[in-house]
Coordinates of C-alpha atoms and ligand atoms in Angstrom, one line a residue:
X1 CA -4.7 -8.5 47.3
X2 CA -2.3 -10.4 45.1
X3 CA 0.1 -8.6 42.7
X4 CA 2.2 -10.0 39.9
X5 CA 6.0 -9.5 39.8
X6 CA 7.2 -9.7 36.2
X7 CA 10.7 -9.5 34.7
X8 CA 11.8 -10.2 31.1
X9 CA 15.0 -11.4 29.6
X10 CA 14.7 -10.3 26.0
X11 CA 17.0 -11.7 23.2
X12 CA 17.4 -9.8 19.9
X13 CA 19.4 -11.3 17.0
X14 CA 21.6 -8.4 15.9
X15 CA 21.3 -7.5 12.2
X16 CA 25.0 -7.7 11.5
X17 CA 26.3 -8.8 8.1
X18 CA 28.4 -11.6 9.8
X19 CA 28.2 -13.8 12.8
X20 CA 29.6 -13.0 16.3
X21 CA 32.9 -14.9 16.2
X22 CA 33.5 -15.9 12.6
X23 CA 32.9 -14.3 9.2
X24 CA 30.0 -16.5 8.2
X25 CA 27.1 -14.6 6.7
X26 CA 24.3 -13.8 9.2
X27 CA 21.2 -14.4 7.2
X28 CA 17.8 -16.0 7.7
X29 CA 16.3 -18.4 5.3
X30 CA 19.4 -20.0 3.6
X31 CA 19.6 -23.7 2.9
X32 CA 20.3 -25.6 6.1
X33 CA 23.9 -25.8 7.2
X34 CA 25.3 -23.7 4.3
X35 CA 26.3 -20.7 6.4
X36 CA 28.9 -22.5 8.7
X37 CA 32.6 -22.8 9.2
X38 CA 34.9 -24.5 11.7
X39 CA 34.4 -21.7 14.2
X40 CA 30.6 -21.8 14.4
X41 CA 30.6 -25.6 14.0
X42 CA 32.8 -25.8 17.1
X43 CA 35.6 -27.9 15.4
X44 CA 38.7 -28.4 17.6
X45 CA 41.4 -25.8 17.1
X46 CA 39.1 -23.1 15.5
X47 CA 39.6 -19.8 17.2
X48 CA 36.9 -17.1 17.6
X49 CA 37.4 -13.4 16.8
X50 CA 34.7 -10.9 18.0
X51 CA 32.6 -8.9 15.6
X52 CA 33.0 -5.2 16.3
X53 CA 29.8 -4.2 14.5
X54 CA 27.9 -6.4 17.0
X55 CA 29.5 -4.7 19.9
X56 CA 28.7 -1.3 18.5
X57 CA 25.1 -2.1 18.1
X58 CA 24.8 -3.2 21.7
X59 CA 26.6 0.0 22.8
X60 CA 24.0 2.1 20.8
X61 CA 21.2 0.3 22.5
X62 CA 22.8 0.7 25.9
X63 CA 23.4 4.4 25.4
X64 CA 19.8 4.9 24.3
X65 CA 18.4 3.3 27.5
X66 CA 20.8 5.2 29.8
X67 CA 22.9 2.1 30.7
X68 CA 26.5 2.4 31.7
X69 CA 28.9 0.8 29.3
X70 CA 31.7 -1.3 30.8
X71 CA 35.3 -0.2 30.2
X72 CA 36.3 -3.8 29.1
X73 CA 34.8 -6.4 26.8
X74 CA 35.1 -9.9 28.3
X75 CA 33.5 -13.2 27.4
X76 CA 32.7 -16.3 29.4
X77 CA 31.7 -19.8 28.5
X78 CA 28.3 -21.0 29.6
X79 CA 28.2 -24.8 29.5
X80 CA 25.1 -26.9 28.8
X81 CA 24.4 -29.8 26.6
X82 CA 21.9 -29.6 23.8
X83 CA 22.1 -31.0 20.2
X84 CA 21.9 -27.5 18.6
X85 CA 25.0 -26.4 20.5
X86 CA 28.0 -28.1 18.9
X87 CA 30.7 -26.8 21.2
X88 CA 28.9 -27.9 24.3
X89 CA 29.1 -24.3 25.6
X90 CA 27.8 -20.9 24.5
X91 CA 30.1 -17.8 24.5
X92 CA 28.3 -15.3 26.6
X93 CA 29.1 -12.7 29.3
X94 CA 28.9 -13.3 33.0
X95 CA 31.8 -11.7 35.0
X96 CA 31.6 -8.4 33.2
X97 CA 28.5 -7.6 31.1
X98 CA 28.7 -5.0 28.3
X99 CA 26.4 -2.5 30.1
X100 CA 24.6 -2.2 33.4
X101 CA 21.5 -0.3 34.5
X102 CA 19.3 2.0 32.4
X103 CA 15.5 2.0 32.1
X104 CA 12.8 2.0 29.5
X105 CA 9.8 4.2 29.7
X106 CA 6.5 2.3 29.3
X107 CA 3.5 4.5 29.5
X108 CA 3.9 6.5 32.7
X109 CA 6.3 4.1 34.3
X110 CA 10.0 3.6 34.1
X111 CA 11.0 -0.1 34.0
X112 CA 14.5 -0.5 35.2
X113 CA 17.1 -2.7 33.5
X114 CA 19.5 -4.9 35.3
X115 CA 22.0 -5.2 32.4
X116 CA 22.6 -5.8 28.7
X117 CA 25.0 -8.5 27.5
X118 CA 26.3 -9.9 24.3
X119 CA 26.3 -13.6 23.4
X120 CA 26.0 -16.0 20.5
X121 CA 22.9 -17.8 19.4
X122 CA 22.6 -21.6 19.2
X123 CA 21.5 -23.6 16.1
X124 CA 18.0 -24.8 15.5
X125 CA 16.4 -28.2 15.8
X126 CA 13.7 -29.3 13.3
X127 CA 11.5 -32.3 13.9
X128 CA 10.4 -33.7 10.6
X129 CA 8.7 -37.0 9.9
X130 CA 9.7 -38.5 13.3
X131 CA 13.3 -37.5 12.8
X132 CA 15.2 -34.6 14.5
X133 CA 17.7 -32.7 12.4
X134 CA 19.8 -29.7 13.2
X135 CA 20.5 -26.5 11.2
X136 CA 23.6 -24.6 12.4
X137 CA 23.1 -21.5 10.2
X138 CA 21.9 -19.7 13.3
X139 CA 24.8 -21.0 15.5
X140 CA 27.0 -18.1 16.3
X141 CA 24.6 -15.3 15.3
X142 CA 25.1 -12.3 17.7
X143 CA 22.5 -11.7 20.3
X144 CA 21.9 -9.0 22.8
X145 CA 20.2 -10.0 26.0
X146 CA 18.3 -7.3 27.8
X147 CA 17.5 -8.2 31.4
X148 CA 14.9 -6.1 33.1
X149 CA 14.4 -5.7 36.8
X150 CA 11.2 -7.5 38.2
X151 CA 9.3 -4.2 38.0
X152 CA 6.4 -5.0 35.7
X153 CA 2.9 -5.7 37.2
X154 CA 0.7 -6.9 34.4
X155 CA 0.7 -8.7 31.1
X156 CA -0.2 -5.5 29.3
X157 CA 2.8 -3.8 30.8
X158 CA 5.1 -6.7 29.9
X159 CA 3.8 -6.6 26.3
X160 CA 4.2 -2.8 26.1
X161 CA 7.8 -3.2 27.4
X162 CA 8.6 -5.8 24.7
X163 CA 7.0 -3.6 22.0
X164 CA 9.1 -0.6 23.1
X165 CA 12.2 -2.8 22.8
X166 CA 11.2 -3.8 19.3
X167 CA 10.9 0.0 18.4
X168 CA 14.3 0.7 20.0
X169 CA 15.9 -2.1 17.9
X170 CA 14.2 -0.6 14.8
X171 CA 15.1 3.0 15.3
X172 CA 18.6 2.5 16.6
X173 CA 19.4 0.1 13.6
X174 CA 20.2 -2.7 16.0
X175 CA 18.1 -5.3 14.2
X176 CA 15.2 -5.6 11.7
X177 CA 12.8 -7.3 14.0
X178 CA 10.7 -9.9 12.1
X179 CA 8.9 -11.7 14.8
X180 CA 8.1 -14.7 12.5
X181 CA 11.8 -15.3 12.1
X182 CA 12.4 -15.4 15.8
X183 CA 14.6 -12.2 15.8
X184 CA 13.0 -11.1 19.1
X185 CA 12.4 -13.7 21.8
X186 CA 11.6 -13.2 25.5
X187 CA 12.0 -15.3 28.6
X188 CA 9.3 -14.4 31.0
X189 CA 9.9 -14.5 34.8
X190 CA 6.7 -14.3 36.8
X191 CA 5.8 -14.7 40.5
X192 CA 3.0 -13.4 42.7
X193 CA 2.9 -12.0 46.2
X194 CA 0.6 -10.1 48.6
X195 CA 0.6 -6.4 47.8
X196 CA 3.0 -4.7 50.3
X197 CA 5.1 -7.8 50.9
X198 CA 8.7 -6.9 50.0
X199 CA 9.7 -10.6 49.7
X200 CA 9.6 -12.4 46.4
X201 CA 8.1 -15.9 46.0
X202 CA 9.8 -18.5 43.8
X203 CA 9.3 -17.6 40.2
X204 CA 8.3 -19.4 37.0
X205 CA 10.3 -18.9 33.9
X206 CA 8.5 -19.3 30.6
X207 CA 11.1 -19.7 27.8
X208 CA 11.2 -18.4 24.2
X209 CA 8.0 -16.3 23.9
X210 CA 8.1 -15.0 20.4
X211 CA 4.8 -13.1 20.1
X212 CA 3.4 -10.1 22.0
X213 CA 0.0 -11.7 22.4
X214 CA 1.4 -15.0 23.7
X215 CA 3.5 -13.1 26.3
X216 CA 0.4 -11.2 27.5
X217 CA -1.6 -14.4 27.7
X218 CA 1.2 -16.4 29.4
X219 CA 1.4 -13.7 32.2
X220 CA -2.4 -13.9 32.8
X221 CA -2.3 -17.7 32.9
X222 CA 0.7 -17.9 35.3
X223 CA -0.7 -15.2 37.6
X224 CA -4.0 -17.0 37.9
X225 CA -2.3 -20.4 38.4
X226 CA 0.1 -19.2 41.0
X227 CA -2.5 -17.2 42.9
X228 CA -4.8 -20.2 43.1
X229 CA -1.9 -22.3 44.4
X230 CA -1.1 -19.8 47.1
X231 CA -4.8 -19.6 48.1
X232 CA -4.8 -23.4 48.5
X233 CA -1.8 -23.0 50.8
X234 CA 0.6 -24.8 48.4
X235 CA 4.2 -23.8 48.2
X236 CA 5.5 -22.7 44.8
X237 CA 8.7 -24.1 43.3
X238 CA 11.2 -22.3 41.0
X239 CA 10.7 -24.0 37.7
X240 CA 10.9 -23.6 33.9
X241 CA 7.7 -24.0 32.1
X242 CA 6.8 -24.1 28.4
X243 CA 3.9 -22.3 26.7
X244 CA 1.2 -24.1 24.7
X245 CA -0.3 -21.4 22.5
X246 CA -3.3 -23.5 21.4
X247 CA -4.3 -24.5 24.9
X248 CA -3.4 -21.1 26.2
X249 CA -1.6 -22.8 29.1
X250 CA 1.9 -23.2 30.5
X251 CA 3.2 -26.7 31.4
X252 CA 6.0 -27.8 33.6
X253 CA 9.4 -28.5 31.9
X254 CA 12.1 -28.7 34.5
X255 CA 13.3 -27.3 37.8
X256 CA 15.3 -24.2 37.1
X257 CA 19.0 -24.5 36.7
X258 CA 21.1 -22.2 38.9
X259 CA 24.2 -20.3 37.6
X260 CA 26.4 -23.0 39.2
X261 CA 24.9 -25.6 36.8
X262 CA 26.3 -23.7 33.9
X263 CA 29.9 -23.8 35.2
X264 CA 30.8 -20.4 33.8
X265 CA 34.4 -19.9 33.2
X266 CA 36.4 -17.1 31.5
X267 CA 36.6 -17.8 27.7
X268 CA 40.2 -18.8 27.2
X269 CA 40.3 -18.2 23.4
X270 CA 39.4 -14.5 23.7
X271 CA 41.4 -11.9 25.5
X272 CA 39.9 -9.0 27.4
X273 CA 39.5 -5.9 25.1
X274 CA 39.5 -2.3 26.3
X275 CA 36.3 -0.4 25.4
X276 CA 37.6 3.2 25.1
X277 CA 35.5 6.1 26.5
X278 CA 36.3 8.1 23.3
X279 CA 34.8 5.3 21.1
X280 CA 31.7 5.2 23.2
X281 CA 31.5 9.0 23.1
X282 CA 31.7 8.9 19.3
X283 CA 28.8 6.4 19.1
X284 CA 26.8 8.6 21.5
X285 CA 27.4 11.7 19.4
X286 CA 25.7 10.2 16.4
X287 CA 23.0 8.2 18.1
X288 CA 19.7 8.3 16.1
X289 CA 16.6 9.4 18.0
X290 CA 14.8 6.7 19.9
X291 CA 11.1 5.9 19.8
X292 CA 10.4 8.0 23.0
X293 CA 11.9 11.1 21.5
X294 CA 10.2 10.6 18.1
X295 CA 6.9 10.0 19.8
X296 CA 7.1 13.4 21.6
X297 CA 8.1 15.2 18.4
X298 CA 5.2 13.6 16.4
X299 CA 2.7 14.5 19.1
X300 CA 4.0 18.1 19.1
X301 CA 3.2 18.2 15.3
X302 CA -0.5 17.5 16.2
X303 CA -0.7 13.9 15.0
X304 CA -3.2 11.5 16.6
X305 CA -2.1 8.6 18.8
X306 CA -3.1 6.1 16.0
X307 CA -1.1 7.9 13.3
X308 CA 1.9 8.2 15.6
X309 CA 1.8 4.4 16.3
X310 CA 1.8 3.5 12.6
X311 CA 4.5 6.0 11.7
X312 CA 6.7 4.8 14.6
X313 CA 6.5 1.2 13.4
X314 CA 9.4 1.9 11.0
X315 CA 12.5 4.0 11.0
X316 CA 11.9 4.7 7.2
X317 CA 8.4 6.0 7.8
X318 CA 9.6 8.2 10.7
X319 CA 12.4 9.7 8.7
X320 CA 10.1 10.3 5.7
X321 CA 7.6 12.0 7.9
X322 CA 10.1 14.4 9.5
X323 CA 11.9 15.2 6.2
X324 CA 8.6 15.9 4.4
X325 CA 7.4 18.1 7.2
X326 CA 10.7 19.9 7.2
X327 CA 10.1 20.8 3.5
X328 CA 7.1 22.8 4.6
X329 CA 4.3 20.3 4.1
X330 CA 1.5 20.3 6.7
X331 CA 2.6 17.6 9.2
X332 CA -1.0 16.4 9.7
X333 CA -1.5 15.9 6.0
X334 CA 1.9 14.2 5.7
X335 CA 0.8 11.8 8.5
X336 CA -2.4 11.1 6.7
X337 CA -0.6 10.2 3.4
X338 CA 2.0 8.0 5.2
X339 CA -0.5 5.9 7.2
X340 CA -3.1 5.8 4.5
X341 CA -2.1 5.6 0.8
X342 CA 1.6 5.2 1.3
X343 CA 1.1 2.2 3.7
X344 CA -1.3 0.7 1.2
X345 CA 1.2 1.2 -1.7
X346 CA 4.0 -0.4 0.4
X347 CA 1.8 -3.5 1.0
X348 CA 0.6 -3.7 -2.6
X349 CA 4.0 -3.2 -4.2
X350 CA 5.6 -5.7 -1.9
X351 CA 8.5 -3.3 -1.4
X352 CA 8.8 -1.8 2.0
X353 CA 9.6 1.9 2.4
X354 CA 13.0 1.0 3.9
X355 CA 14.0 -0.8 0.7
X356 CA 12.3 1.7 -1.6
X357 CA 13.8 4.9 0.1
X358 CA 10.9 7.1 -1.3
X359 CA 12.1 10.7 -1.5
X360 CA 10.6 13.3 0.9
X361 CA 10.8 15.8 -2.0
X362 CA 8.3 13.7 -4.0
X363 CA 5.8 13.3 -1.1
X364 CA 6.1 17.1 -0.4
X365 CA 5.6 17.8 -4.1
X366 CA 2.5 15.6 -4.2
X367 CA 1.0 17.3 -1.1
X368 CA 1.8 20.7 -2.6
X369 CA 0.0 19.9 -5.8
X370 CA -3.1 18.6 -4.0
X371 CA -3.1 21.8 -1.8
X372 CA -3.1 24.0 -4.9
X373 CA -5.7 21.9 -6.7
X374 CA -3.4 20.9 -9.6
X375 CA -3.8 17.3 -8.5
X376 CA -6.9 15.8 -7.1
X377 CA -8.5 12.6 -5.8
X378 CA -7.8 9.5 -7.8
X379 CA -5.1 11.4 -9.9
X380 CA -3.1 12.1 -6.7
X381 CA -3.4 8.5 -5.5
X382 CA -2.3 7.3 -8.9
X383 CA 0.7 9.7 -8.9
X384 CA 1.8 8.2 -5.6
X385 CA 1.4 4.6 -6.7
X386 CA 3.3 5.1 -10.0
X387 CA 6.1 7.2 -8.6
X388 CA 6.6 4.6 -5.8
X389 CA 6.4 1.6 -8.0
X390 CA 8.3 2.8 -11.1
X391 CA 10.9 4.9 -9.2
X392 CA 9.9 8.1 -11.1
X393 CA 9.5 11.5 -9.6
X394 CA 6.0 12.8 -9.0
X395 CA 6.5 15.6 -11.5
X396 CA 7.6 13.1 -14.2
X397 CA 4.6 10.9 -13.5
X398 CA 2.1 13.7 -13.5
X399 CA 3.4 15.1 -16.8
X400 CA 3.9 11.7 -18.6
X401 CA 0.6 10.2 -17.4
X402 CA -1.5 13.3 -17.8
X403 CA -2.6 13.2 -14.2
X404 CA -3.0 17.0 -13.7
X405 CA -6.4 17.8 -12.3
X406 CA -8.6 19.3 -15.1
X407 CA -10.1 22.2 -13.3
X408 CA -9.9 24.5 -16.3
X409 CA -13.3 24.9 -17.8
X410 CA -12.0 25.1 -21.3
X411 CA -10.6 21.6 -20.9
X412 CA -13.5 20.2 -18.9
X413 CA -16.4 21.4 -21.0
X414 CA -15.9 19.2 -24.1
X415 CA -15.7 16.1 -21.8
X416 CA -18.8 17.2 -19.9
X417 CA -20.7 17.8 -23.0
X418 CA -19.9 14.3 -24.3
X419 CA -21.2 12.8 -21.0
X420 CA -24.4 14.9 -21.1
X421 CA -25.1 13.9 -24.7
X422 CA -24.6 10.2 -23.9
X423 CA -27.0 10.3 -20.9
X424 CA -30.0 12.6 -21.7
X425 CA -32.2 10.7 -19.2
X426 CA -29.8 11.6 -16.4
X427 CA -29.7 15.2 -17.5
X428 CA -33.5 15.4 -17.3
X429 CA -33.4 13.9 -13.8
X430 CA -30.8 16.4 -12.7
X431 CA -32.8 19.3 -14.1
X432 CA -35.9 17.9 -12.3
X433 CA -33.9 18.2 -9.0
X434 CA -32.7 14.6 -8.5
X435 CA -29.3 15.0 -6.9
X436 CA -28.5 11.3 -7.4
X437 CA -28.2 12.0 -11.2
X438 CA -25.3 14.4 -10.5
X439 CA -23.3 11.7 -8.8
X440 CA -24.0 9.4 -11.7
X441 CA -22.9 12.0 -14.3
X442 CA -19.8 12.8 -12.2
X443 CA -18.9 9.1 -12.1
X444 CA -19.2 8.9 -15.9
X445 CA -17.0 11.9 -16.3
X446 CA -14.3 10.4 -13.9
X447 CA -14.3 7.3 -16.1
X448 CA -13.3 9.4 -19.0
X449 CA -10.6 11.1 -17.1
X450 CA -9.3 10.1 -13.6
X451 CA -7.8 13.5 -13.1
X452 CA -10.9 15.6 -13.1
X453 CA -11.1 17.9 -10.1
X454 CA -14.5 16.7 -8.7
X455 CA -15.5 20.0 -7.0
X456 CA -15.1 22.1 -10.2
X457 CA -16.6 19.4 -12.3
X458 CA -19.8 19.1 -10.3
X459 CA -20.4 22.8 -10.5
X460 CA -19.7 22.8 -14.2
X461 CA -22.0 19.8 -14.9
X462 CA -24.9 21.7 -13.4
X463 CA -24.1 24.8 -15.5
X464 CA -23.7 22.8 -18.7
X465 CA -26.9 20.8 -18.1
X466 CA -28.8 24.1 -17.6
X467 CA -27.2 25.6 -20.8
X468 CA -28.1 22.5 -22.9
X469 CA -31.7 22.6 -21.6
X470 CA -32.2 26.3 -22.5
X471 CA -30.4 25.6 -25.8
X472 CA -33.0 23.0 -26.9
Ligands
ZN501 ZN1 31.1 -19.6 10.9

């Protein structure tokens, strides 16, 4: 029996305001080469200064996964030549990494981490109309690299590990992970061996995987390819391969460089900085809850696995859920509103919950009104939409738009009588026992007023129809 041995090197672009070693803005989508300066262009004589906010974000992540933070911050140069790397080297960490060890829980298994280190990103090449051009806006953007131990055994597990890292980055405010912008990328290391054999065969590295699905497929392809090679008695070589998403295949790129090829040397332009235990303890004392803690708390509230997954996707949703439940609303109902109508309103309005900062007090108010029957059905949905979109409180929207459920017979009867008078045929059908007619009349009533409480209205339509009939 053959088993897969999988390790990941995950890169996340940190969501800092500025770059790692200069004060250029760290922002995606700007015009090419507008966010640059002598430092990130690698001009002679320009000196780097480290970004403390980037260090703090990596320390947060390290603490959350139980890694040990080093007492010093040191940088090294990693040399390689590539057109998107103007200095000819990348400032990274090699002698001392920022944190060692730790683990991430994936399903029932703990996947160990080798270390986390800090480095700068390279620029980006674009190939347009037969010409290659370079955009250095990304050069110098801070990156954390999370290196796992080779402890994963399947593509599904590797995918789950990467998804958990995305959630960690989200909940610890390390980065806003938009996959399409390449904020999260993983290098996949995969080899195969006979089950029970402690030795590792040479591994393949597949670089720059930037989708969960592609990662899972690349593992499956490599495991099959390497297993077949072993069965044919071929020896495997350590190599770097690329991923062709359309073909669903990896292809050879180059024999893997070794650390010696990079000629690491201590970064001479940056001193060694102490990382004080008191500072790390400060960060630990206000560490936000990670996805594993939140998941447990949400399950304890009785939410379904699907609901938990949707709420956990965003820190803003998770906070809104907990704050609304803390105000006394039924957690299961809060969960239903967040994954149902609120997620829809987020999509339709084009403004994410993180940007909108919708108040828990409003969601709790809405849920309370529905529970007591003063808001119902479409009126409640409308109140959520309008309060979200127009930044008004639920109470203001309900009052100003007249959304209160009409369950009072005195208010309902005139509306019902108008509907009955306009549709005498349907009234006759209803009196003859055709239940379909009730749905029709209720629909007509809802067109007159969206805020009718449907339960009370249905009962009242029967009664009024009966009364009209005897009145004739
Ligand atoms: Zn710069």
